[in-house]
Amino acid sequence: MMKNVEHIGIAVNELEKAEELFSTLFNIMPYKRENIASQGVITSFFRINQTKIELLEATGPDSVIAKFIEKKGEGFHHLAFEVDDIQLEMERLKKEGFTLLSEAPVIGADNKLVCFLHPKSTNGMLIELCQEIKS
Ligand SMILES: CC[C@H](C(=O)O)C(=O)SCCNC(=O)CCNC(=O)[C@H](O)C(C)(C)COP(=O)(O)OP(=O)(O)OC[C@H]1O[C@@H](n2cnc3c(N)ncnc32)[C@H](O)[C@@H]1OP(=O)(O)O
Ligand SMILES: [Co+2]
């Protein structure tokens, strides 16, 4: 089951500039940056109570973020939902006909196991599922 919005992903050209803008907008500082080499992104996180904002900068021209910005410009990129059991949710969604972008969950940012659903199967919205990695 989807529990809550875990974060909102925003594609940006320059992380530093975007951090300044969102720090002013939210009147708080980002709490962490994290480089996710497997995704070709460097992320910066803000937390507003239960809501997290994830800024995403491409680390190279082959990054999905570079391709996204080239095509659609900066802005809203994906909506991430927290789940308790990502494997179970992936099986359910696959059975329901949604297109999963990986066979198994992958390591994401902020200590999560993640997977993505293709926007073509979700009314044009890139959806991410996140499960906390229990230490
Ligand atoms: C995991 C670390 C971190 C975390 O939270 O833990 C992240 O969130 S990393 C975020 C970056 N990583 C990803 O987004 C991985 C999943 N995304 C992909 O695999 C691709 O971006 C994919 C498959 C969604 C699109 O890649 P493709 O090479 O097919 O690019 P196209 O431009 O050809 O797109 C096909 C089609 O989809 C539309 N599209 C692409 N991205 C988005 C989007 N973010 N939201 C909505 N729609 C999107 C694109 O416009 C094309 O549609 P069309 O009608 O043909 O123009
Ligand atoms: Co994300």
Coordinates of N, CA and C and ligand atoms in Angstrom, one line a residue:
M1 N 0.8 -1.2 0.0 CA 0.0 0.0 0.0 C 0.9 1.3 0.0
M2 N 0.5 2.3 -0.7 CA 1.2 3.6 -0.7 C 0.8 4.2 0.7
K3 N 1.8 4.6 1.4 CA 1.5 5.2 2.8 C 1.4 6.7 2.8
N4 N 2.3 7.4 2.1 CA 2.3 8.8 2.1 C 3.3 9.3 0.9
V5 N 3.2 10.6 0.6 CA 4.1 11.1 -0.4 C 5.5 11.2 0.3
E6 N 6.5 10.5 -0.2 CA 7.8 10.4 0.5 C 8.6 11.6 0.0
H7 N 8.6 12.0 -1.3 CA 9.2 13.2 -1.7 C 8.7 13.6 -3.1
I8 N 9.0 14.9 -3.4 CA 8.7 15.4 -4.7 C 10.0 15.7 -5.4
G9 N 10.2 15.1 -6.6 CA 11.5 15.3 -7.3 C 11.4 16.4 -8.3
I10 N 12.4 17.3 -8.2 CA 12.4 18.5 -9.1 C 13.8 18.5 -9.8
A11 N 13.7 18.6 -11.2 CA 14.9 18.6 -12.0 C 15.4 20.0 -12.1
V12 N 16.7 20.2 -11.9 CA 17.3 21.5 -11.9 C 18.6 21.5 -12.7
N13 N 18.9 22.6 -13.4 CA 20.2 22.7 -14.1 C 21.4 22.8 -13.2
E14 N 21.2 23.7 -12.2 CA 22.4 24.0 -11.3 C 21.9 23.8 -9.8
L15 N 22.4 22.8 -9.1 CA 22.0 22.6 -7.8 C 22.2 23.8 -6.9
E16 N 23.4 24.4 -7.0 CA 23.7 25.5 -6.1 C 22.7 26.6 -6.2
K17 N 22.4 27.0 -7.4 CA 21.4 28.1 -7.7 C 20.0 27.7 -7.2
A18 N 19.6 26.4 -7.4 CA 18.3 25.9 -7.0 C 18.2 25.9 -5.5
E19 N 19.3 25.5 -4.9 CA 19.3 25.4 -3.4 C 19.0 26.8 -2.8
E20 N 19.7 27.8 -3.4 CA 19.5 29.2 -2.9 C 18.0 29.6 -3.1
L21 N 17.5 29.3 -4.3 CA 16.1 29.7 -4.5 C 15.2 29.0 -3.5
F22 N 15.3 27.7 -3.4 CA 14.3 27.0 -2.5 C 14.6 27.2 -1.0
S23 N 15.9 27.6 -0.7 CA 16.1 27.9 0.7 C 15.4 29.2 1.0
T24 N 15.4 30.2 0.1 CA 14.6 31.4 0.3 C 13.1 31.1 0.3
L25 N 12.7 30.3 -0.7 CA 11.2 30.0 -0.7 C 10.7 29.4 0.6
F26 N 11.5 28.4 1.0 CA 11.0 27.6 2.2 C 11.5 28.2 3.5
N27 N 12.5 29.1 3.4 CA 13.1 29.7 4.6 C 13.8 28.6 5.5
I28 N 14.3 27.6 4.9 CA 15.1 26.6 5.6 C 16.2 26.2 4.7
M29 N 17.3 25.5 5.2 CA 18.4 25.1 4.4 C 18.2 23.6 4.1
P30 N 18.8 23.1 3.0 CA 18.8 21.7 2.6 C 19.5 20.9 3.7
Y31 N 19.0 19.7 4.0 CA 19.6 18.9 5.1 C 20.7 18.0 4.6
K32 N 20.7 17.7 3.4 CA 21.8 16.9 2.9 C 21.9 16.9 1.3
R33 N 23.1 16.6 0.8 CA 23.3 16.3 -0.6 C 23.7 14.9 -0.7
E34 N 23.3 14.2 -1.8 CA 23.8 12.9 -2.0 C 23.9 12.6 -3.5
N35 N 25.1 12.0 -3.8 CA 25.4 11.7 -5.2 C 24.9 10.2 -5.5
I36 N 24.0 10.0 -6.4 CA 23.6 8.6 -6.7 C 24.1 8.3 -8.1
A37 N 25.3 7.8 -8.1 CA 26.0 7.6 -9.4 C 25.2 6.7 -10.3
S38 N 24.5 5.7 -9.7 CA 23.8 4.7 -10.6 C 22.7 5.4 -11.4
Q39 N 22.3 6.6 -10.9 CA 21.2 7.3 -11.6 C 21.7 8.5 -12.3
G40 N 23.0 8.8 -12.2 CA 23.6 9.9 -12.9 C 23.0 11.2 -12.3
V41 N 22.8 11.3 -11.0 CA 22.3 12.5 -10.4 C 23.0 12.8 -9.1
I42 N 23.0 14.1 -8.8 CA 23.3 14.5 -7.4 C 22.1 15.2 -6.9
T43 N 21.7 14.8 -5.6 CA 20.5 15.2 -5.1 C 20.7 16.2 -3.9
S44 N 19.7 17.0 -3.6 CA 19.8 17.9 -2.5 C 18.4 17.9 -1.8
F45 N 18.3 17.6 -0.5 CA 17.0 17.4 0.1 C 16.7 18.5 1.1
F46 N 15.4 18.9 1.0 CA 14.8 19.8 2.0 C 13.7 19.0 2.7
R47 N 13.4 19.3 4.0 CA 12.3 18.7 4.7 C 11.4 19.8 5.3
I48 N 10.1 19.7 4.9 CA 9.2 20.6 5.5 C 8.1 19.8 6.2
N49 N 8.3 19.6 7.6 CA 7.5 18.7 8.4 C 7.7 17.3 7.7
Q50 N 6.5 16.7 7.3 CA 6.6 15.3 6.7 C 6.9 15.4 5.2
T51 N 7.0 16.5 4.6 CA 7.2 16.6 3.1 C 8.7 16.8 2.8
K52 N 9.2 16.0 1.9 CA 10.6 16.2 1.5 C 10.6 16.7 0.0
I53 N 11.5 17.6 -0.3 CA 11.7 18.0 -1.7 C 13.1 17.5 -2.1
E54 N 13.2 16.9 -3.2 CA 14.4 16.4 -3.7 C 14.8 17.1 -5.0
L55 N 15.9 17.9 -4.9 CA 16.4 18.6 -6.1 C 17.3 17.7 -6.8
L56 N 17.3 17.6 -8.1 CA 18.1 16.7 -8.9 C 18.8 17.4 -10.0
E57 N 20.2 17.3 -9.9 CA 21.0 17.8 -11.0 C 21.7 16.6 -11.7
A58 N 21.8 16.7 -13.0 CA 22.4 15.6 -13.8 C 23.9 15.7 -13.5
T59 N 24.6 14.5 -13.5 CA 26.0 14.5 -13.3 C 26.8 14.4 -14.6
G60 N 26.0 14.2 -15.7 CA 26.6 14.1 -17.0 C 25.5 14.1 -18.1
P61 N 25.9 14.2 -19.3 CA 24.9 14.4 -20.4 C 24.1 13.1 -20.6
D62 N 24.5 11.9 -20.1 CA 23.7 10.7 -20.3 C 22.7 10.5 -19.2
S63 N 22.7 11.4 -18.2 CA 21.8 11.3 -17.1 C 20.4 11.4 -17.6
V64 N 19.4 10.7 -16.9 CA 18.0 10.8 -17.3 C 17.5 12.3 -17.0
I65 N 18.2 12.9 -16.1 CA 17.8 14.3 -15.7 C 18.2 15.2 -16.8
A66 N 19.4 15.0 -17.4 CA 19.8 15.8 -18.5 C 18.9 15.7 -19.7
K67 N 18.4 14.4 -19.9 CA 17.5 14.2 -21.1 C 16.2 14.8 -20.8
F68 N 15.7 14.7 -19.6 CA 14.4 15.3 -19.2 C 14.4 16.8 -19.4
I69 N 15.5 17.5 -18.9 CA 15.6 18.9 -18.9 C 15.7 19.4 -20.4
E70 N 16.4 18.6 -21.2 CA 16.6 19.0 -22.6 C 15.2 19.0 -23.3
K71 N 14.4 18.0 -22.9 CA 13.1 17.8 -23.5 C 12.0 18.7 -22.9
K72 N 12.0 18.8 -21.6 CA 10.8 19.5 -20.9 C 11.3 20.7 -20.0
G73 N 12.6 20.9 -20.0 CA 13.0 22.0 -19.1 C 13.0 21.7 -17.6
E74 N 13.5 22.6 -16.8 CA 13.6 22.4 -15.4 C 12.1 22.3 -14.8
G75 N 12.1 21.6 -13.6 CA 10.8 21.6 -12.9 C 10.4 20.3 -12.4
F76 N 9.1 20.1 -12.1 CA 8.6 18.9 -11.5 C 9.0 17.7 -12.3
H77 N 9.6 16.7 -11.6 CA 10.1 15.5 -12.3 C 9.4 14.2 -11.9
H78 N 9.2 14.0 -10.6 CA 8.6 12.8 -10.1 C 7.9 12.9 -8.8
L79 N 7.0 12.0 -8.5 CA 6.4 12.0 -7.2 C 6.7 10.6 -6.6
A80 N 7.2 10.6 -5.4 CA 7.7 9.4 -4.7 C 6.7 9.1 -3.6
F81 N 6.3 7.8 -3.5 CA 5.5 7.3 -2.4 C 6.2 6.4 -1.5
E82 N 6.0 6.4 -0.2 CA 6.5 5.5 0.7 C 5.7 4.2 0.8
V83 N 6.3 3.1 0.8 CA 5.6 1.8 0.9 C 6.3 1.0 2.0
D84 N 5.6 0.1 2.6 CA 6.2 -0.8 3.7 C 7.0 -1.9 3.0
D85 N 6.4 -2.5 1.9 CA 7.0 -3.7 1.3 C 7.1 -3.4 -0.2
I86 N 8.2 -3.0 -0.7 CA 8.3 -2.5 -2.1 C 8.2 -3.7 -3.1
Q87 N 8.7 -4.9 -2.7 CA 8.6 -6.0 -3.5 C 7.1 -6.4 -3.8
L88 N 6.4 -6.4 -2.7 CA 5.0 -6.8 -2.7 C 4.2 -5.8 -3.6
E89 N 4.5 -4.5 -3.4 CA 3.8 -3.4 -4.2 C 4.2 -3.5 -5.6
M90 N 5.5 -3.9 -5.9 CA 5.9 -4.0 -7.3 C 5.1 -5.2 -8.0
E91 N 5.0 -6.3 -7.2 CA 4.2 -7.5 -7.8 C 2.8 -7.0 -8.1
R92 N 2.2 -6.4 -7.1 CA 0.8 -5.9 -7.2 C 0.6 -5.0 -8.5
L93 N 1.5 -4.0 -8.6 CA 1.4 -3.1 -9.7 C 1.6 -3.7 -11.0
K94 N 2.6 -4.7 -11.1 CA 2.9 -5.4 -12.3 C 1.6 -6.1 -12.7
K95 N 1.0 -6.8 -11.8 CA -0.3 -7.6 -12.0 C -1.4 -6.7 -12.5
E96 N -1.4 -5.4 -12.0 CA -2.4 -4.5 -12.4 C -2.1 -3.8 -13.8
G97 N -0.9 -4.2 -14.3 CA -0.7 -3.7 -15.7 C 0.2 -2.4 -15.8
F98 N 0.7 -2.0 -14.6 CA 1.6 -0.8 -14.7 C 3.0 -1.3 -15.2
T99 N 3.8 -0.4 -15.8 CA 5.1 -0.7 -16.3 C 6.2 -0.4 -15.3
L100 N 6.8 -1.4 -14.8 CA 7.9 -1.2 -13.8 C 9.2 -0.9 -14.6
L101 N 10.0 0.0 -14.2 CA 11.3 0.4 -14.9 C 12.5 -0.5 -14.5
S102 N 12.2 -1.3 -13.5 CA 13.3 -2.3 -13.1 C 12.6 -3.6 -12.6
E103 N 13.3 -4.7 -12.7 CA 12.7 -6.0 -12.3 C 12.7 -6.0 -10.7
A104 N 13.8 -5.4 -10.2 CA 13.9 -5.4 -8.7 C 14.1 -4.0 -8.2
P105 N 13.9 -3.7 -6.9 CA 14.2 -2.4 -6.4 C 15.7 -2.1 -6.5
V106 N 16.0 -0.8 -6.5 CA 17.5 -0.4 -6.5 C 17.7 0.5 -5.4
I107 N 19.0 0.7 -5.0 CA 19.3 1.6 -3.9 C 19.1 3.0 -4.4
G108 N 18.3 3.8 -3.6 CA 18.1 5.2 -4.0 C 18.7 6.1 -3.0
A109 N 18.3 7.3 -2.9 CA 18.9 8.3 -2.0 C 18.2 8.2 -0.7
D110 N 18.8 8.8 0.3 CA 18.3 9.0 1.7 C 17.8 7.6 2.3
N111 N 18.7 6.7 2.1 CA 18.6 5.3 2.7 C 17.3 4.6 2.3
K112 N 17.1 4.6 1.0 CA 15.8 3.9 0.5 C 16.1 2.9 -0.5
L113 N 15.2 1.9 -0.6 CA 15.1 1.0 -1.8 C 14.1 1.6 -2.6
V114 N 14.3 1.8 -3.9 CA 13.4 2.5 -4.8 C 13.1 1.7 -6.1
C115 N 12.0 2.0 -6.7 CA 11.7 1.6 -8.1 C 10.8 2.7 -8.7
F116 N 10.7 2.6 -10.0 CA 10.0 3.6 -10.8 C 8.9 3.0 -11.7
L117 N 7.9 3.7 -11.9 CA 6.8 3.2 -12.9 C 6.9 4.1 -14.1
H118 N 6.8 3.5 -15.3 CA 6.9 4.3 -16.5 C 5.7 5.3 -16.6
P119 N 6.1 6.6 -16.9 CA 5.0 7.6 -17.0 C 3.9 7.3 -18.0
K120 N 4.2 6.5 -19.0 CA 3.2 6.1 -20.0 C 2.1 5.2 -19.4
S121 N 2.5 4.6 -18.2 CA 1.5 3.7 -17.6 C 0.8 4.4 -16.4
T122 N 1.2 5.6 -16.1 CA 0.6 6.3 -15.0 C 0.1 7.7 -15.3
N123 N -0.5 7.8 -16.4 CA -1.1 9.1 -16.8 C -0.1 10.2 -17.0
G124 N 1.1 9.9 -17.4 CA 2.1 10.9 -17.7 C 2.9 11.4 -16.5
M125 N 2.7 10.7 -15.3 CA 3.5 11.1 -14.1 C 4.5 10.1 -13.8
L126 N 5.8 10.5 -13.7 CA 6.8 9.5 -13.2 C 6.6 9.3 -11.7
I127 N 6.3 8.0 -11.4 CA 6.0 7.6 -10.0 C 7.2 6.8 -9.5
E128 N 7.6 7.1 -8.3 CA 8.7 6.3 -7.6 C 8.1 5.7 -6.3
L129 N 8.5 4.5 -6.0 CA 8.2 3.9 -4.8 C 9.4 3.8 -3.9
C130 N 9.3 4.1 -2.6 CA 10.5 4.1 -1.7 C 10.2 3.3 -0.5
Q131 N 11.1 2.4 -0.1 CA 11.0 1.7 1.2 C 12.3 2.0 2.0
E132 N 12.1 2.4 3.2 CA 13.2 2.7 4.1 C 14.1 1.4 4.3
I133 N 15.4 1.6 4.2 CA 16.3 0.4 4.4 C 16.5 0.4 5.9
K134 N 16.0 -0.7 6.5 CA 16.1 -0.8 8.0 C 17.6 -1.2 8.3
S135 N 18.1 -0.5 9.3 CA 19.6 -0.8 9.6 C 19.6 -2.0 10.6
Ligands
LIG1 C1 17.0 7.0 -7.2 C2 17.6 8.2 -6.7 C3 16.6 9.3 -6.5 C4 15.7 8.9 -5.3 O1 14.7 9.5 -5.1 O2 16.1 7.9 -4.6 C5 15.8 9.6 -7.7 O3 14.6 9.9 -7.7 S1 16.7 9.6 -9.1 C6 15.6 10.3 -10.4 C7 16.1 10.1 -11.7 N1 16.0 8.7 -12.1 C8 14.9 8.3 -12.8 O4 14.0 9.1 -13.2 C9 14.8 6.8 -13.2 C10 13.5 6.5 -13.9 N2 13.4 7.2 -15.1 C11 13.7 6.6 -16.3 O5 14.1 5.5 -16.4 C12 13.5 7.5 -17.6 O6 13.6 8.8 -17.2 C13 12.2 7.2 -18.3 C14 12.1 5.7 -18.7 C15 11.0 7.6 -17.5 C16 12.2 8.1 -19.6 O7 13.4 7.8 -20.3 P1 13.5 7.7 -21.9 O8 14.8 7.5 -22.3 O9 12.4 6.9 -22.3 O10 13.2 9.3 -22.2 P2 12.1 9.8 -23.2 O11 12.3 11.3 -23.2 O12 12.1 9.1 -24.5 O13 10.7 9.5 -22.4 C17 9.8 8.6 -22.9 C18 8.4 9.3 -22.6 O14 8.3 9.5 -21.2 C19 8.1 10.9 -20.9 N3 8.8 11.2 -19.7 C20 10.2 11.1 -19.5 N4 10.5 11.5 -18.2 C21 9.3 11.9 -17.6 C22 8.9 12.4 -16.4 N5 9.8 12.6 -15.4 N6 7.6 12.7 -16.1 C23 6.7 12.5 -17.1 N7 6.9 12.0 -18.4 C24 8.2 11.7 -18.6 C25 8.7 11.6 -22.1 O15 8.2 12.9 -22.3 C26 8.3 10.7 -23.2 O16 7.0 10.9 -23.5 P3 6.6 11.4 -25.0 O17 5.1 11.6 -25.0 O18 7.1 10.4 -26.0 O19 7.3 12.7 -25.1
CO2 CO 13.3 10.5 -6.1

